[in-house]
Amino acid sequence: MGGNAWSHTGPYQSDLGAAFRQAREEALAQDDHGFEGRSIEELWHDAEWHEYIFTGGTGTVLDFPHMIDATDTDDGPFMRPLTDAEVRAWSPNGRPTQAEWEEALKSHRAPFPDRAQGNCTVLYEAGRPIRIGYWGVTAD
């Protein structure tokens, strides 16, 4: 089997790790995927959650236990922010709008990562950061 590609946006915070944690909390509040009453930390210590993630996943930021550094090359399951050079490859000014990001994903100029991996970048409107764009591929 191959993984399924997905994308969505989350709230902006200047601390990308904090924004990622907030996005995961919001995703879990919207859908607990049948794991009611558990925190994200508890889920990632649960063998049943691992089985769920690695055989299908949620297609959201919940598929990742934490964010790694932009220059880290470890395999997933991790969320990794793009480097400035990676963003500029499809957004020359380095401040992509949501529309620019969506088009870059659609045209594959902003490639999807390998299975069980995710990427993120800040999205701008009128030059101001407004959202975080997340995209990834499930592990299945």
CSV table of N, CA, C and O in Angstrom, one decimal, residues 2-112:
chain,number,residue,atom,x,y,z
A,2,GLY,N,0.3,2.3,-0.5
A,2,GLY,CA,1.0,3.6,-0.4
A,2,GLY,C,0.2,4.6,0.5
A,2,GLY,O,-0.9,4.3,0.9
A,3,GLY,N,0.9,5.6,0.9
A,3,GLY,CA,0.2,6.6,1.8
A,3,GLY,C,-0.7,7.5,1.1
A,3,GLY,O,-0.7,7.6,-0.2
A,4,ASN,N,-1.6,8.1,1.8
A,4,ASN,CA,-2.5,9.1,1.2
A,4,ASN,C,-2.1,10.5,1.5
A,4,ASN,O,-1.8,10.8,2.7
A,5,ALA,N,-2.0,11.3,0.5
A,5,ALA,CA,-1.6,12.7,0.7
A,5,ALA,C,-2.8,13.5,1.3
A,5,ALA,O,-3.9,13.3,0.9
A,6,TRP,N,-2.4,14.5,2.1
A,6,TRP,CA,-3.4,15.4,2.7
A,6,TRP,C,-2.8,16.8,2.9
A,6,TRP,O,-1.6,16.9,2.9
A,7,SER,N,-3.7,17.8,3.1
A,7,SER,CA,-3.2,19.1,3.4
A,7,SER,C,-4.3,19.8,4.2
A,7,SER,O,-5.5,19.6,3.9
A,8,HIS,N,-3.9,20.8,5.1
A,8,HIS,CA,-4.9,21.6,5.7
A,8,HIS,C,-4.1,22.8,6.4
A,8,HIS,O,-2.8,22.7,6.4
A,9,THR,N,-4.8,23.7,6.9
A,9,THR,CA,-4.1,24.8,7.6
A,9,THR,C,-4.5,24.9,9.1
A,9,THR,O,-5.5,24.3,9.5
A,10,GLY,N,-3.6,25.5,9.8
A,10,GLY,CA,-3.9,25.7,11.3
A,10,GLY,C,-3.5,27.1,11.7
A,10,GLY,O,-3.0,27.9,10.9
A,11,PRO,N,-3.8,27.4,12.9
A,11,PRO,CA,-3.5,28.7,13.5
A,11,PRO,C,-2.0,29.1,13.4
A,11,PRO,O,-1.2,28.2,13.6
A,12,TYR,N,-1.8,30.4,13.2
A,12,TYR,CA,-0.4,30.9,13.2
A,12,TYR,C,0.1,31.2,14.6
A,12,TYR,O,-0.7,31.8,15.4
A,13,GLN,N,1.3,30.9,14.9
A,13,GLN,CA,2.0,31.4,16.1
A,13,GLN,C,3.5,31.5,15.6
A,13,GLN,O,3.9,30.7,14.8
A,14,SER,N,4.2,32.5,16.1
A,14,SER,CA,5.6,32.6,15.7
A,14,SER,C,6.4,31.4,16.1
A,14,SER,O,7.4,31.1,15.4
A,15,ASP,N,6.1,30.7,17.1
A,15,ASP,CA,6.7,29.5,17.5
A,15,ASP,C,6.0,28.4,16.8
A,15,ASP,O,4.9,28.0,17.1
A,16,LEU,N,6.7,27.8,15.7
A,16,LEU,CA,6.0,26.8,14.9
A,16,LEU,C,5.7,25.6,15.7
A,16,LEU,O,4.7,24.9,15.4
A,17,GLY,N,6.5,25.2,16.7
A,17,GLY,CA,6.3,24.0,17.5
A,17,GLY,C,5.0,24.2,18.3
A,17,GLY,O,4.2,23.3,18.4
A,18,ALA,N,4.8,25.4,18.8
A,18,ALA,CA,3.6,25.7,19.6
A,18,ALA,C,2.4,25.7,18.7
A,18,ALA,O,1.3,25.3,19.0
A,19,ALA,N,2.5,26.3,17.5
A,19,ALA,CA,1.4,26.3,16.5
A,19,ALA,C,1.1,24.8,16.1
A,19,ALA,O,-0.1,24.5,16.0
A,20,PHE,N,2.0,24.0,15.9
A,20,PHE,CA,1.8,22.6,15.6
A,20,PHE,C,1.1,21.9,16.8
A,20,PHE,O,0.1,21.2,16.5
A,21,ARG,N,1.5,22.1,18.0
A,21,ARG,CA,0.8,21.5,19.2
A,21,ARG,C,-0.7,22.0,19.2
A,21,ARG,O,-1.6,21.2,19.5
A,22,GLN,N,-0.9,23.3,19.0
A,22,GLN,CA,-2.2,23.8,19.0
A,22,GLN,C,-3.1,23.2,17.9
A,22,GLN,O,-4.2,22.8,18.1
A,23,ALA,N,-2.5,23.1,16.7
A,23,ALA,CA,-3.2,22.4,15.6
A,23,ALA,C,-3.6,21.0,15.9
A,23,ALA,O,-4.7,20.5,15.6
A,24,ARG,N,-2.7,20.3,16.6
A,24,ARG,CA,-3.0,18.9,17.0
A,24,ARG,C,-4.1,18.9,18.0
A,24,ARG,O,-5.0,18.0,17.9
A,25,GLU,N,-4.1,19.8,19.0
A,25,GLU,CA,-5.2,19.8,20.0
A,25,GLU,C,-6.5,20.1,19.3
A,25,GLU,O,-7.5,19.5,19.6
A,26,GLU,N,-6.5,21.0,18.3
A,26,GLU,CA,-7.8,21.4,17.6
A,26,GLU,C,-8.3,20.2,16.8
A,26,GLU,O,-9.5,19.9,16.8
A,27,ALA,N,-7.3,19.5,16.1
A,27,ALA,CA,-7.7,18.3,15.3
A,27,ALA,C,-8.3,17.2,16.2
A,27,ALA,O,-9.3,16.6,15.8
A,28,LEU,N,-7.7,17.0,17.4
A,28,LEU,CA,-8.2,16.0,18.3
A,28,LEU,C,-9.6,16.4,18.8
A,28,LEU,O,-10.4,15.5,19.0
A,29,ALA,N,-9.8,17.6,19.1
A,29,ALA,CA,-11.1,18.1,19.6
A,29,ALA,C,-12.2,17.9,18.6
A,29,ALA,O,-13.3,17.6,18.9
A,30,GLN,N,-11.8,18.1,17.3
A,30,GLN,CA,-12.8,17.9,16.2
A,30,GLN,C,-13.1,16.4,16.0
A,30,GLN,O,-14.2,16.1,15.6
A,31,ASP,N,-12.1,15.6,16.1
A,31,ASP,CA,-12.4,14.1,15.9
A,31,ASP,C,-11.3,13.3,16.7
A,31,ASP,O,-10.1,13.4,16.4
A,32,ASP,N,-11.8,12.6,17.7
A,32,ASP,CA,-10.9,11.8,18.5
A,32,ASP,C,-10.6,10.4,17.9
A,32,ASP,O,-9.9,9.6,18.5
A,33,HIS,N,-11.2,10.1,16.7
A,33,HIS,CA,-11.0,8.9,16.0
A,33,HIS,C,-11.3,7.6,16.8
A,33,HIS,O,-10.6,6.6,16.6
A,34,GLY,N,-12.2,7.7,17.7
A,34,GLY,CA,-12.6,6.6,18.6
A,34,GLY,C,-11.7,6.4,19.8
A,34,GLY,O,-11.9,5.4,20.5
A,35,PHE,N,-10.8,7.4,20.1
A,35,PHE,CA,-9.9,7.3,21.2
A,35,PHE,C,-10.4,8.3,22.2
A,35,PHE,O,-9.5,9.2,22.7
A,36,GLU,N,-11.6,8.3,22.6
A,36,GLU,CA,-12.2,9.4,23.5
A,36,GLU,C,-11.5,9.5,24.8
A,36,GLU,O,-11.1,8.5,25.4
A,37,GLY,N,-11.3,10.8,25.2
A,37,GLY,CA,-10.8,11.1,26.6
A,37,GLY,C,-9.3,10.9,26.7
A,37,GLY,O,-8.8,11.0,27.9
A,38,ARG,N,-8.6,10.8,25.7
A,38,ARG,CA,-7.1,10.7,25.8
A,38,ARG,C,-6.5,12.0,25.2
A,38,ARG,O,-6.9,12.5,24.2
A,39,SER,N,-5.4,12.3,25.9
A,39,SER,CA,-4.6,13.4,25.4
A,39,SER,C,-3.7,12.9,24.2
A,39,SER,O,-3.5,11.7,24.0
A,40,ILE,N,-3.1,13.9,23.5
A,40,ILE,CA,-2.2,13.5,22.4
A,40,ILE,C,-1.0,12.7,22.9
A,40,ILE,O,-0.6,11.7,22.4
A,41,GLU,N,-0.5,13.1,24.1
A,41,GLU,CA,0.6,12.4,24.7
A,41,GLU,C,0.3,11.0,25.1
A,41,GLU,O,1.0,10.1,24.8
A,42,GLU,N,-0.9,10.8,25.6
A,42,GLU,CA,-1.4,9.5,26.0
A,42,GLU,C,-1.6,8.6,24.7
A,42,GLU,O,-1.2,7.5,24.7
A,43,LEU,N,-2.1,9.2,23.7
A,43,LEU,CA,-2.3,8.5,22.4
A,43,LEU,C,-1.0,8.0,21.9
A,43,LEU,O,-0.9,6.8,21.5
A,44,TRP,N,0.1,8.8,21.9
A,44,TRP,CA,1.3,8.4,21.4
A,44,TRP,C,2.1,7.4,22.3
A,44,TRP,O,3.1,6.8,21.9
A,45,HIS,N,1.5,7.1,23.4
A,45,HIS,CA,2.1,6.0,24.3
A,45,HIS,C,1.2,4.8,24.3
A,45,HIS,O,1.3,3.8,25.0
A,46,ASP,N,0.2,4.7,23.3
A,46,ASP,CA,-0.8,3.7,23.2
A,46,ASP,C,-0.6,2.8,22.0
A,46,ASP,O,-0.6,3.4,20.9
A,47,ALA,N,-0.3,1.5,22.2
A,47,ALA,CA,-0.1,0.6,21.0
A,47,ALA,C,-1.2,0.6,20.0
A,47,ALA,O,-1.0,0.5,18.8
A,48,GLU,N,-2.4,0.8,20.5
A,48,GLU,CA,-3.6,0.8,19.6
A,48,GLU,C,-3.6,2.0,18.7
A,48,GLU,O,-3.9,2.0,17.5
A,49,TRP,N,-3.1,3.2,19.3
A,49,TRP,CA,-3.0,4.4,18.5
A,49,TRP,C,-1.9,4.2,17.4
A,49,TRP,O,-2.1,4.6,16.2
A,50,HIS,N,-0.8,3.6,17.8
A,50,HIS,CA,0.3,3.3,16.8
A,50,HIS,C,-0.3,2.5,15.6
A,50,HIS,O,0.0,2.8,14.5
A,51,GLU,N,-1.0,1.5,16.0
A,51,GLU,CA,-1.6,0.6,15.0
A,51,GLU,C,-2.5,1.4,14.1
A,51,GLU,O,-2.5,1.2,12.8
A,52,TYR,N,-3.3,2.2,14.7
A,52,TYR,CA,-4.3,3.1,13.9
A,52,TYR,C,-3.5,4.0,13.0
A,52,TYR,O,-3.9,4.1,11.8
A,53,ILE,N,-2.5,4.7,13.5
A,53,ILE,CA,-1.8,5.6,12.6
A,53,ILE,C,-1.0,4.9,11.5
A,53,ILE,O,-1.0,5.4,10.4
A,54,PHE,N,-0.4,3.8,11.8
A,54,PHE,CA,0.5,3.2,10.9
A,54,PHE,C,-0.2,2.3,9.9
A,54,PHE,O,0.4,1.7,9.0
A,55,THR,N,-1.5,2.1,10.1
A,55,THR,CA,-2.3,1.3,9.1
A,55,THR,C,-3.4,2.1,8.4
A,55,THR,O,-4.2,1.6,7.7
A,56,GLY,N,-3.4,3.4,8.6
A,56,GLY,CA,-4.3,4.2,7.9
A,56,GLY,C,-4.1,5.7,8.2
A,56,GLY,O,-4.1,6.5,7.4
A,57,GLY,N,-4.0,6.0,9.5
A,57,GLY,CA,-3.8,7.3,10.0
A,57,GLY,C,-5.0,8.2,9.9
A,57,GLY,O,-6.1,7.8,9.5
A,58,THR,N,-4.8,9.4,10.3
A,58,THR,CA,-5.9,10.4,10.3
A,58,THR,C,-5.9,11.4,9.1
A,58,THR,O,-6.9,12.0,8.9
A,59,GLY,N,-4.8,11.5,8.4
A,59,GLY,CA,-4.6,12.4,7.4
A,59,GLY,C,-4.7,13.8,7.9
A,59,GLY,O,-5.1,14.8,7.3
A,60,THR,N,-4.1,14.0,9.1
A,60,THR,CA,-4.0,15.3,9.8
A,60,THR,C,-2.7,15.4,10.5
A,60,THR,O,-1.9,14.4,10.6
A,61,VAL,N,-2.5,16.5,11.2
A,61,VAL,CA,-1.3,16.7,12.1
A,61,VAL,C,-1.3,15.7,13.2
A,61,VAL,O,-0.2,15.5,13.8
A,62,LEU,N,-2.4,15.0,13.5
A,62,LEU,CA,-2.4,14.0,14.6
A,62,LEU,C,-1.5,12.8,14.2
A,62,LEU,O,-1.2,12.0,15.1
A,63,ASP,N,-1.1,12.6,13.0
A,63,ASP,CA,-0.3,11.5,12.5
A,63,ASP,C,1.2,11.6,13.0
A,63,ASP,O,2.0,10.7,12.7
A,64,PHE,N,1.5,12.7,13.7
A,64,PHE,CA,2.9,13.0,14.0
A,64,PHE,C,3.1,13.3,15.5
A,64,PHE,O,2.4,14.1,16.0
A,65,PRO,N,4.0,12.6,16.1
A,65,PRO,CA,4.2,12.8,17.6
A,65,PRO,C,4.8,14.1,17.9
A,65,PRO,O,4.6,14.7,19.0
A,66,HIS,N,5.7,14.7,17.0
A,66,HIS,CA,6.3,16.0,17.3
A,66,HIS,C,6.9,16.5,16.0
A,66,HIS,O,7.0,15.9,15.0
A,67,MET,N,7.3,17.8,16.2
A,67,MET,CA,8.0,18.5,15.1
A,67,MET,C,9.5,18.4,15.2
A,67,MET,O,10.0,18.5,16.3
A,68,ILE,N,10.2,18.2,14.1
A,68,ILE,CA,11.6,18.2,14.1
A,68,ILE,C,12.1,19.5,13.5
A,68,ILE,O,11.3,20.3,12.9
A,69,ASP,N,13.4,19.8,13.5
A,69,ASP,CA,14.0,21.0,13.0
A,69,ASP,C,14.0,20.9,11.5
A,69,ASP,O,14.0,19.8,10.9
A,70,ALA,N,13.9,22.1,10.8
A,70,ALA,CA,13.8,22.2,9.4
A,70,ALA,C,15.0,21.5,8.7
A,70,ALA,O,14.8,21.0,7.5
A,71,THR,N,16.1,21.4,9.3
A,71,THR,CA,17.3,20.8,8.6
A,71,THR,C,17.5,19.4,9.0
A,71,THR,O,18.4,18.7,8.5
A,72,ASP,N,16.6,18.8,9.8
A,72,ASP,CA,16.7,17.4,10.2
A,72,ASP,C,16.3,16.5,9.1
A,72,ASP,O,15.3,16.8,8.4
A,73,THR,N,17.0,15.4,8.9
A,73,THR,CA,16.7,14.5,7.7
A,73,THR,C,16.2,13.2,8.2
A,73,THR,O,16.1,12.3,7.4
A,74,ASP,N,15.8,13.1,9.5
A,74,ASP,CA,15.2,11.8,10.0
A,74,ASP,C,14.0,11.5,9.3
A,74,ASP,O,13.2,12.3,8.9
A,75,ASP,N,13.7,10.2,9.2
A,75,ASP,CA,12.5,9.7,8.6
A,75,ASP,C,11.4,9.9,9.6
A,75,ASP,O,11.6,10.0,10.8
A,76,GLY,N,10.1,9.8,9.2
A,76,GLY,CA,9.0,10.0,10.0
A,76,GLY,C,8.7,8.9,11.0
A,76,GLY,O,9.5,8.0,11.1
A,77,PRO,N,7.7,9.1,11.8
A,77,PRO,CA,6.6,10.1,11.6
A,77,PRO,C,6.9,11.4,12.3
A,77,PRO,O,6.8,11.5,13.5
A,78,PHE,N,7.3,12.4,11.5
A,78,PHE,CA,7.6,13.7,12.1
A,78,PHE,C,7.0,14.8,11.2
A,78,PHE,O,7.0,14.6,10.0
A,79,MET,N,6.7,15.9,11.8
A,79,MET,CA,6.3,17.1,11.1
A,79,MET,C,7.6,17.9,11.0
A,79,MET,O,8.3,18.1,12.0
A,80,ARG,N,7.9,18.4,9.8
A,80,ARG,CA,9.1,19.2,9.6
A,80,ARG,C,8.8,20.5,8.8
A,80,ARG,O,8.2,20.5,7.7
A,81,PRO,N,9.2,21.7,9.4
A,81,PRO,CA,9.0,22.9,8.7
A,81,PRO,C,10.0,23.0,7.5
A,81,PRO,O,11.1,22.4,7.5
A,82,LEU,N,9.5,23.6,6.4
A,82,LEU,CA,10.4,23.8,5.3
A,82,LEU,C,11.5,24.8,5.6
A,82,LEU,O,11.3,25.7,6.4
A,83,THR,N,12.7,24.6,5.0
A,83,THR,CA,13.7,25.6,5.1
A,83,THR,C,13.3,26.8,4.2
A,83,THR,O,12.5,26.7,3.3
A,84,ASP,N,14.0,27.9,4.4
A,84,ASP,CA,13.7,29.1,3.6
A,84,ASP,C,14.0,28.8,2.1
A,84,ASP,O,13.2,29.2,1.2
A,85,ALA,N,15.0,28.1,1.8
A,85,ALA,CA,15.3,27.7,0.4
A,85,ALA,C,14.3,26.8,-0.2
A,85,ALA,O,13.9,27.0,-1.4
A,86,GLU,N,13.7,25.9,0.6
A,86,GLU,CA,12.6,25.1,0.1
A,86,GLU,C,11.4,25.9,-0.2
A,86,GLU,O,10.7,25.6,-1.2
A,87,VAL,N,11.1,26.9,0.6
A,87,VAL,CA,9.9,27.7,0.4
A,87,VAL,C,10.1,28.6,-0.9
A,87,VAL,O,9.3,28.7,-1.8
A,88,ARG,N,11.3,29.1,-1.0
A,88,ARG,CA,11.6,30.0,-2.1
A,88,ARG,C,11.7,29.3,-3.5
A,88,ARG,O,11.6,29.9,-4.5
A,89,ALA,N,11.8,27.9,-3.5
A,89,ALA,CA,11.7,27.2,-4.7
A,89,ALA,C,10.4,27.3,-5.4
A,89,ALA,O,10.3,27.2,-6.6
A,90,TRP,N,9.3,27.6,-4.6
A,90,TRP,CA,8.0,27.7,-5.3
A,90,TRP,C,7.3,29.0,-4.9
A,90,TRP,O,6.3,29.4,-5.4
A,91,SER,N,8.0,29.8,-4.0
A,91,SER,CA,7.5,31.1,-3.6
A,91,SER,C,8.7,32.0,-3.5
A,91,SER,O,9.3,32.2,-2.5
A,92,PRO,N,9.1,32.6,-4.7
A,92,PRO,CA,10.4,33.4,-4.7
A,92,PRO,C,10.5,34.5,-3.7
A,92,PRO,O,11.7,34.7,-3.2
A,93,ASN,N,9.4,35.1,-3.2
A,93,ASN,CA,9.6,36.1,-2.2
A,93,ASN,C,9.7,35.5,-0.8
A,93,ASN,O,9.9,36.3,0.2
A,94,GLY,N,9.5,34.2,-0.6
A,94,GLY,CA,9.6,33.6,0.7
A,94,GLY,C,8.5,33.8,1.6
A,94,GLY,O,8.5,33.4,2.8
A,95,ARG,N,7.4,34.4,1.1
A,95,ARG,CA,6.2,34.7,1.9
A,95,ARG,C,4.9,34.2,1.2
A,95,ARG,O,4.2,35.0,0.7
A,96,PRO,N,4.8,32.9,1.1
A,96,PRO,CA,3.7,32.4,0.3
A,96,PRO,C,2.3,32.7,0.9
A,96,PRO,O,2.1,32.7,2.1
A,97,THR,N,1.4,33.0,0.0
A,97,THR,CA,0.0,33.1,0.4
A,97,THR,C,-0.6,31.7,0.4
A,97,THR,O,-0.1,30.8,-0.1
A,98,GLN,N,-1.8,31.6,1.0
A,98,GLN,CA,-2.5,30.3,1.0
A,98,GLN,C,-2.8,29.9,-0.4
A,98,GLN,O,-2.6,28.7,-0.8
A,99,ALA,N,-3.2,30.8,-1.3
A,99,ALA,CA,-3.5,30.4,-2.7
A,99,ALA,C,-2.2,29.9,-3.4
A,99,ALA,O,-2.3,28.9,-4.2
A,100,GLU,N,-1.1,30.6,-3.1
A,100,GLU,CA,0.2,30.2,-3.7
A,100,GLU,C,0.6,28.8,-3.3
A,100,GLU,O,1.1,28.0,-4.0
A,101,TRP,N,0.4,28.6,-2.0
A,101,TRP,CA,0.7,27.3,-1.4
A,101,TRP,C,-0.1,26.2,-2.0
A,101,TRP,O,0.4,25.1,-2.4
A,102,GLU,N,-1.4,26.4,-2.1
A,102,GLU,CA,-2.3,25.4,-2.7
A,102,GLU,C,-2.0,25.1,-4.1
A,102,GLU,O,-2.0,23.9,-4.5
A,103,GLU,N,-1.7,26.1,-4.9
A,103,GLU,CA,-1.3,25.9,-6.3
A,103,GLU,C,0.1,25.2,-6.3
A,103,GLU,O,0.2,24.3,-7.2
A,104,ALA,N,1.0,25.5,-5.5
A,104,ALA,CA,2.3,24.8,-5.4
A,104,ALA,C,2.1,23.3,-5.1
A,104,ALA,O,2.8,22.4,-5.7
A,105,LEU,N,1.2,23.0,-4.2
A,105,LEU,CA,0.9,21.6,-3.9
A,105,LEU,C,0.2,20.9,-5.1
A,105,LEU,O,0.6,19.8,-5.5
A,106,LYS,N,-0.7,21.5,-5.7
A,106,LYS,CA,-1.5,21.0,-6.8
A,106,LYS,C,-0.5,20.7,-8.0
A,106,LYS,O,-0.6,19.7,-8.7
A,107,SER,N,0.4,21.6,-8.3
A,107,SER,CA,1.3,21.5,-9.4
A,107,SER,C,2.6,20.7,-9.1
A,107,SER,O,3.4,20.5,-9.9
A,108,HIS,N,2.7,20.3,-7.8
A,108,HIS,CA,3.9,19.5,-7.3
A,108,HIS,C,5.2,20.3,-7.3
A,108,HIS,O,6.2,19.8,-7.2
A,109,ARG,N,5.0,21.7,-7.3
A,109,ARG,CA,6.2,22.5,-7.1
A,109,ARG,C,6.6,22.5,-5.6
A,109,ARG,O,7.8,22.6,-5.3
A,110,ALA,N,5.6,22.3,-4.8
A,110,ALA,CA,5.9,22.0,-3.3
A,110,ALA,C,5.6,20.5,-3.2
A,110,ALA,O,4.4,20.2,-3.0
A,111,PRO,N,6.6,19.7,-3.2
A,111,PRO,CA,6.3,18.3,-3.2
A,111,PRO,C,5.8,17.8,-1.9
A,111,PRO,O,6.1,18.3,-0.8
A,112,PHE,N,5.0,16.7,-2.0
A,112,PHE,CA,4.6,16.0,-0.7
A,112,PHE,C,5.8,15.2,-0.3
A,112,PHE,O,6.6,14.7,-1.0
